[in-house]
Amino acid sequence: MALTSREMTGCGTFPHGIHPPERKNFSADASIEVLPTPEEVVIPLLQHLGAPCEPVVKARQTVSMGEMVGQGKGFVTAPVHASINGTVKKTISVTLPNGRHVKAVPIKAEGDQLAGEALFEEIYGGSWATDSNDLTADKMSKAISAAGIVGLGGAAFPTHVKLAVNDEKPIDSLVINGCECEPYLTTDYRLMLEVPGAIIAGAVLAARAVGADNVMVGVEDNKPKAIEALQAAAEGTPVSVVSVRTKYPQGSEKQLIKATLNRDVPLGALPLDVGVVIANVATATTIARAVLRNKPLTHRVVSVTGGGIANPKNILAPIGARLKTLIDFCGGFTPDAARMVAGGPMMGFSFTDLNMPVTKGTSGVTVLTGEDIQRSEETHCVRCGKCVDACPMNLVPSKLALACRAKDLDLAQKYHIMACFECGSCAYTCPAQLPIVQLVRTGKALLAARKK
């Protein structure tokens, strides 16, 4: 598919959406710090969309950082790896922030550990040259699959599946998502500032894997320093850095495609149906590490932020570290801390168990104060249409939510419930304070149960 001049520049934004307070100030200037090696990590065997993993290690077995501890069957899955050196303990069950109960492999830290600056250098340091002619699409796909890479922006879809070549639907454009439109979170921002070379390398490799000639990084215009850092790193490469307008949810796939390429993804279709693949900037760094250094996904950067955190930070943490360990590393809670959210306040999940582990999809932990969560009492919907004006998917969220509340699943499907990606724009604008996102999530769960 040839690109038109209009597509090369995009339109810079998308219809509808909202402008919630950004609240990035808590952690935007906090450089990435390495979490000291915890005494124990708990590696969930399901951290991705698709088939769960089964343990491939046994209790009392010694493992090293990067060694596979769980492997799934089928194409849509992703293996999991030890994030520290230690001894495997008996498999247990853990609860994730989304409420799902999954099996997990605990590992007790033992022996010497890679930590501090040495760990940061191991993961993000060194050269990221991508000029090797030996890197075929098949080799890169196998390396990405073996590394257990999934989308680190929150969706956690296995990356090797997304980058698989489809002869019937050729890809001409790869867009790396550097928008990070979710309030509070600054994980991607710090990566763009501190390791832009790894992001650009990952973009080049991912484009080569899918056969895309057009490669770009889309960044919201409220991040000028990140844009400058990426542009400097992209010199001499085929990657272009595109500034898009700051608006929520700009980081959503379909909205970013509209903003960068001016293409509309039809209802029920996927980006590949319009010749595009989207990947997050953090995911790009793991692609580069897997392909160029044959290293699996063992750590990720997590923003621990909000008015309820004593010293907000961006932390390079091992997968499986307990959230309590990260919060303690930030000095604990402030006296007015009131609610913990895994992720950001728009699309995250509230949780209460501090022993929950960091997963591949944990982009942040936001702790809100009592003042932050004050809300008016719920009233009746008056059909004002504000949710319709805000919805980036052109849905009627109020009708969808009320259908879910009535458990009228057929009506919910008629209103295209599966097209909703739960961005929360509707709930943010609703003067009646309807819990629209929670109702939609309940409706989806009821639909899934009915299908089973």
C-alpha positions in Angstrom: 0.0 0.0 0.0 1.6 3.2 -1.1 1.5 6.1 1.3 0.0 9.4 0.3 1.6 12.7 1.3 -1.3 13.3 3.8 -0.6 9.9 5.4 3.1 10.7 5.7 2.2 13.6 8.0 -1.0 12.3 9.6 -3.7 14.6 11.0 -2.1 14.9 14.4 -5.1 13.8 16.4 -8.4 11.9 16.4 -12.1 12.7 16.9 -13.6 13.0 20.4 -11.4 12.2 23.5 -10.8 14.3 26.6 -8.2 16.3 28.4 -7.9 15.1 32.0 -5.2 16.6 34.3 -1.9 15.1 33.3 -0.4 14.9 36.8 3.0 13.8 35.4 4.8 16.2 37.6 5.1 13.7 40.4 7.6 11.4 38.6 8.5 13.0 35.2 11.8 14.3 36.4 12.7 11.1 38.4 15.5 9.2 36.6 15.1 5.4 36.5 16.4 3.8 39.6 17.2 0.1 40.0 15.2 -1.7 42.7 17.5 -3.6 45.1 17.2 -7.4 44.7 14.2 -8.5 46.7 14.4 -11.5 49.0 11.9 -13.3 46.8 10.0 -12.9 43.5 6.8 -14.6 42.5 6.6 -15.2 38.7 2.9 -15.5 37.5 2.5 -18.2 34.8 -0.1 -16.0 33.0 1.1 -12.5 32.2 -0.2 -12.2 28.7 -3.3 -12.6 26.5 -3.5 -16.2 25.3 -2.7 -19.7 26.7 -1.2 -19.8 30.2 2.2 -21.3 30.9 3.0 -24.5 32.8 6.1 -24.6 35.1 9.2 -26.2 33.6 11.1 -26.1 36.9 10.6 -28.0 40.2 10.8 -27.0 43.8 14.4 -26.7 45.2 15.8 -26.3 41.7 18.5 -23.6 41.3 17.8 -21.1 38.5 19.7 -18.1 37.1 18.3 -14.8 35.9 16.9 -15.3 32.4 16.3 -19.0 32.7 12.9 -20.1 31.5 10.5 -21.2 34.4 7.2 -21.5 32.5 6.2 -22.3 29.0 2.9 -22.4 27.2 1.6 -24.5 24.3 0.3 -23.0 21.1 1.1 -19.9 19.1 -0.6 -17.2 21.2 1.4 -17.5 24.4 4.6 -16.2 25.9 7.2 -18.0 28.2 8.2 -16.5 31.5 11.7 -16.4 33.0 13.5 -16.1 36.3 14.2 -12.4 37.1 16.8 -13.2 39.8 19.3 -15.9 40.7 17.8 -18.2 43.3 16.0 -21.4 44.3 12.6 -22.3 43.1 9.9 -22.9 45.8 6.6 -24.8 45.5 4.2 -23.4 42.9 1.5 -21.2 44.5 -1.6 -19.3 43.4 -1.6 -15.5 43.3 -4.2 -12.8 42.5 -3.5 -10.2 39.9 -4.9 -6.7 40.1 -7.6 -7.5 37.5 -8.9 -10.1 40.0 -7.7 -13.2 38.1 -6.2 -16.1 40.1 -3.2 -17.7 38.4 -0.5 -20.1 39.3 2.9 -18.7 40.0 6.5 -19.8 40.6 8.2 -18.3 43.7 12.0 -17.9 43.6 14.0 -17.2 46.7 17.1 -15.0 46.1 20.4 -16.8 46.6 24.0 -16.2 45.6 25.4 -13.2 43.8 22.9 -10.9 42.0 23.3 -8.4 39.2 22.1 -5.1 40.7 22.4 -1.4 40.6 24.2 0.3 37.7 25.5 -3.1 36.5 21.9 -4.3 36.0 20.9 -1.1 34.3 23.9 -1.4 32.0 23.2 -5.1 31.3 19.6 -4.3 30.2 19.9 -0.9 28.5 23.6 -0.1 28.0 26.0 -0.6 25.1 25.6 -0.3 21.4 22.4 -1.0 19.6 23.7 -1.5 16.0 21.1 -3.1 13.7 23.1 -3.4 10.5 23.6 -7.1 10.6 22.5 -8.9 7.4 22.0 -12.1 9.3 18.8 -10.9 11.0 16.0 -12.5 9.0 12.3 -12.1 9.8 12.2 -15.8 10.9 15.2 -15.5 13.2 13.8 -12.3 14.8 10.4 -13.8 15.4 11.9 -16.9 17.1 14.1 -14.7 19.3 11.2 -12.5 20.3 9.0 -15.5 21.0 11.7 -17.2 23.1 12.3 -14.0 25.1 8.6 -14.0 26.2 8.0 -10.4 25.0 4.5 -9.0 25.2 3.1 -5.5 24.8 4.4 -3.5 27.8 1.9 -0.7 27.3 -0.7 -2.7 29.2 -2.4 -5.0 26.7 0.3 -7.7 27.1 -0.4 -9.3 23.7 2.4 -11.6 22.7 4.7 -9.6 20.4 5.8 -12.4 18.1 2.2 -12.9 17.1 1.7 -9.2 16.3 4.9 -9.2 14.2 4.1 -12.4 12.4 4.2 -12.0 8.6 0.7 -12.3 7.0 0.9 -12.6 3.2 -2.8 -11.8 2.8 -2.5 -8.6 4.9 0.9 -7.0 4.1 2.2 -4.3 6.5 3.6 -1.0 5.1 3.8 1.0 8.3 5.1 0.4 11.8 4.2 3.0 14.5 5.9 2.9 17.9 3.7 4.3 20.6 5.4 6.9 22.7 2.3 8.9 23.7 1.8 7.6 27.3 -1.4 9.5 27.5 -2.5 7.9 30.8 -2.3 10.5 33.7 0.5 10.1 36.3 2.5 7.4 34.4 6.0 8.4 33.2 7.6 5.0 32.5 7.7 5.5 28.7 8.8 9.1 29.1 11.9 8.2 31.1 12.8 5.4 28.6 12.5 7.9 25.7 14.8 10.3 27.6 17.3 7.8 29.0 17.6 5.0 26.4 16.3 6.3 23.1 18.9 4.3 21.2 17.3 1.0 22.3 13.8 2.3 21.3 15.0 3.2 17.8 16.8 -0.1 17.4 13.7 -2.0 18.4 11.7 0.0 15.9 14.1 -0.8 13.1 14.1 -4.5 13.9 10.3 -4.7 14.3 9.8 -3.0 10.9 12.2 -5.3 9.3 10.4 -8.3 10.8 7.0 -7.3 9.4 8.3 -5.8 6.1 7.3 -2.2 6.8 9.0 0.5 4.8 7.5 3.4 6.8 8.7 3.5 10.5 7.7 6.2 12.9 7.5 7.0 16.6 4.4 8.9 17.7 4.9 11.1 20.7 2.5 13.6 22.3 3.6 17.2 21.9 3.7 17.7 25.7 6.9 15.7 25.7 9.4 17.9 23.7 12.5 16.6 25.5 11.5 13.0 24.6 10.9 14.1 20.9 14.4 15.7 20.8 16.1 12.7 22.3 14.4 10.3 19.9 15.2 12.5 16.9 18.8 12.6 17.8 18.9 8.8 18.2 17.0 8.3 14.9 19.6 10.2 12.8 20.9 7.9 10.0 18.0 5.4 10.4 14.7 5.1 8.5 12.8 6.0 11.7 10.9 9.3 11.8 9.6 10.9 15.0 6.1 12.4 14.7 4.6 14.9 17.2 0.9 14.3 17.8 -1.5 16.5 19.8 -1.9 15.8 23.5 -5.3 14.3 24.1 -6.5 11.2 25.9 -6.6 8.4 24.8 -4.1 9.2 22.1 -2.0 6.1 22.9 -4.8 3.8 21.9 -3.9 1.8 18.7 -6.8 3.0 16.5 -6.5 6.6 17.7 -2.7 6.7 17.2 -3.1 5.3 13.6 -5.6 8.1 12.9 -3.3 10.7 14.3 -0.1 9.5 12.6 -1.3 8.0 9.3 -4.9 9.4 9.0 -6.2 5.9 8.5 -9.5 4.7 10.0 -9.6 1.2 11.4 -13.1 -0.1 10.8 -15.3 -1.3 13.7 -14.3 -4.9 14.5 -11.1 -4.7 12.5 -7.5 -4.7 13.6 -4.6 -2.4 12.7 -3.1 -5.0 10.4 -6.3 -4.7 8.3 -5.1 -1.2 7.3 -1.5 -2.3 6.9 -0.2 -1.1 10.3 1.4 -2.6 13.3 1.7 -0.7 16.6 4.2 -1.4 19.4 4.9 0.4 22.6 8.3 2.2 23.2 9.1 -0.1 26.2 8.3 -3.1 24.1 10.7 -1.8 21.4 13.6 -1.9 23.9 12.8 -5.5 24.8 12.7 -6.4 21.1 16.1 -4.9 20.6 17.5 -6.8 23.6 16.0 -10.1 22.5 17.1 -9.9 18.9 20.6 -8.3 19.3 21.6 -9.9 22.6 19.4 -13.0 22.9 18.1 -11.9 26.3 14.6 -12.5 27.6 12.2 -10.1 29.3 13.0 -10.3 33.0 12.7 -6.6 34.2 10.5 -3.6 33.4 10.3 0.0 34.4 7.4 0.8 36.7 6.2 4.3 37.7 5.3 4.4 41.4 3.6 7.8 41.7 0.7 9.9 42.9 0.0 12.2 45.9 -0.2 9.2 48.2 3.5 8.2 47.6 6.2 9.8 49.8 8.9 9.9 47.1 7.5 9.0 43.6 10.0 7.2 41.4 10.5 5.3 38.1 11.8 1.9 39.1 13.6 -0.8 37.1 12.1 -3.8 38.9 12.3 -7.6 38.4 9.2 -9.3 37.1 7.6 -10.9 40.2 8.7 -8.4 42.8 5.9 -7.6 45.2 4.3 -4.2 44.9 4.9 -3.6 48.6 8.7 -3.8 47.9 8.4 -1.0 45.3 6.2 1.2 47.5 8.6 0.8 50.4 11.5 1.7 48.1 9.7 5.0 47.5 9.4 5.8 51.2 5.9 4.3 51.7 2.6 6.1 51.8 1.8 9.6 52.7 -0.7 10.1 55.6 -3.5 11.0 53.2 -3.1 8.0 50.8 -6.5 6.5 50.1 -6.5 4.2 47.0 -4.0 2.1 45.2 -4.3 1.6 41.4 -2.4 -0.8 39.3 -1.7 1.3 36.2 -3.1 4.8 35.9 -6.4 6.2 37.2 -8.2 6.0 33.8 -7.7 2.4 32.8 -6.0 0.9 35.9 -7.5 -1.5 38.5 -7.8 -0.7 42.2 -6.2 -3.2 44.5 -5.7 -3.8 48.2 -3.2 -6.7 48.4 0.4 -5.3 48.6 1.8 -8.8 48.0 0.6 -8.8 44.4 3.6 -9.2 42.0 4.9 -7.0 39.2 3.9 -8.5 35.9 5.0 -7.7 32.4 2.0 -5.5 32.0 2.5 -3.5 35.2 3.3 0.0 33.8 2.7 1.8 37.1 1.3 1.9 40.6 -0.7 5.1 41.3 -1.6 5.9 44.9 -4.3 8.5 45.1 -5.2 10.7 48.1 -8.6 11.1 49.7 -9.1 14.4 47.9 -8.3 12.7 44.5 -11.0 10.2 44.9 -13.8 12.4 46.1 -16.8 12.1 43.9 -20.5 13.1 43.8 -23.3 10.6 44.5 -24.5 8.7 41.5 -27.7 10.1 40.0 -29.9 9.1 37.0 -28.7 9.4 33.4 -30.3 12.5 31.8 -29.3 11.6 28.3 -27.0 14.7 28.1 -24.8 13.0 25.5 -21.4 14.1 27.0 -20.2 10.5 27.1 -21.0 10.2 23.3 -19.0 13.4 22.6 -16.1 12.0 24.6 -16.1 8.4 23.2 -13.2 7.9 20.8 -14.9 4.8 19.4 -18.2 6.6 18.5 -20.2 4.4 20.8 -23.2 5.4 23.1 -21.6 4.5 26.5 -24.6 5.4 28.6 -26.9 3.0 26.8 -24.2 0.3 26.8 -23.7 0.7 30.5 -27.4 0.5 31.3 -27.8 -2.6 29.2 -24.9 -4.2 31.1 -26.5 -3.1 34.4 -29.8 -4.8 33.3 -27.7 -7.9 32.2 -29.3 -7.6 28.8 -26.3 -9.0 27.0 -27.9 -9.2 23.6 -28.6 -5.4 23.8 -25.1 -4.8 25.0 -23.8 -6.6 21.9 -26.1 -4.6 19.7 -24.4 -1.5 21.1 -21.0 -3.0 20.2 -19.7 -3.7 23.7 -16.6 -5.5 22.4 -15.5 -2.3 20.5 -15.2 -0.5 23.9 -11.6 -0.7 25.1 -12.5 0.8 28.5 -10.5 4.0 28.3 -12.8 5.7 30.8 -13.4 8.9 28.8 -17.2 8.5 29.2 -17.0 8.0 33.0 -14.7 11.0 33.3 -17.3 13.3 31.6 -20.5 11.8 33.0 -22.3 14.3 35.3 -24.5 11.5 36.7 -21.3 9.7 37.9 -22.4 6.4 36.3 -19.7 3.7 36.8 -19.7 3.1 33.1 -16.4 1.3 32.8 -17.1 -1.1 35.7 -20.5 -1.9 34.2 -18.9 -2.6 30.8 -16.3 -4.8 32.3 -19.0 -6.7 34.1 -20.9 -7.1 30.9 -17.9 -8.5 29.1 -17.3 -11.0 31.9 -20.9 -12.1 31.7 -20.6 -12.5 27.9 -17.4 -14.6 28.3 -19.2 -16.8 30.9 -22.1 -17.3 28.6 -19.8 -18.3 25.7 -18.2 -20.9 28.0 
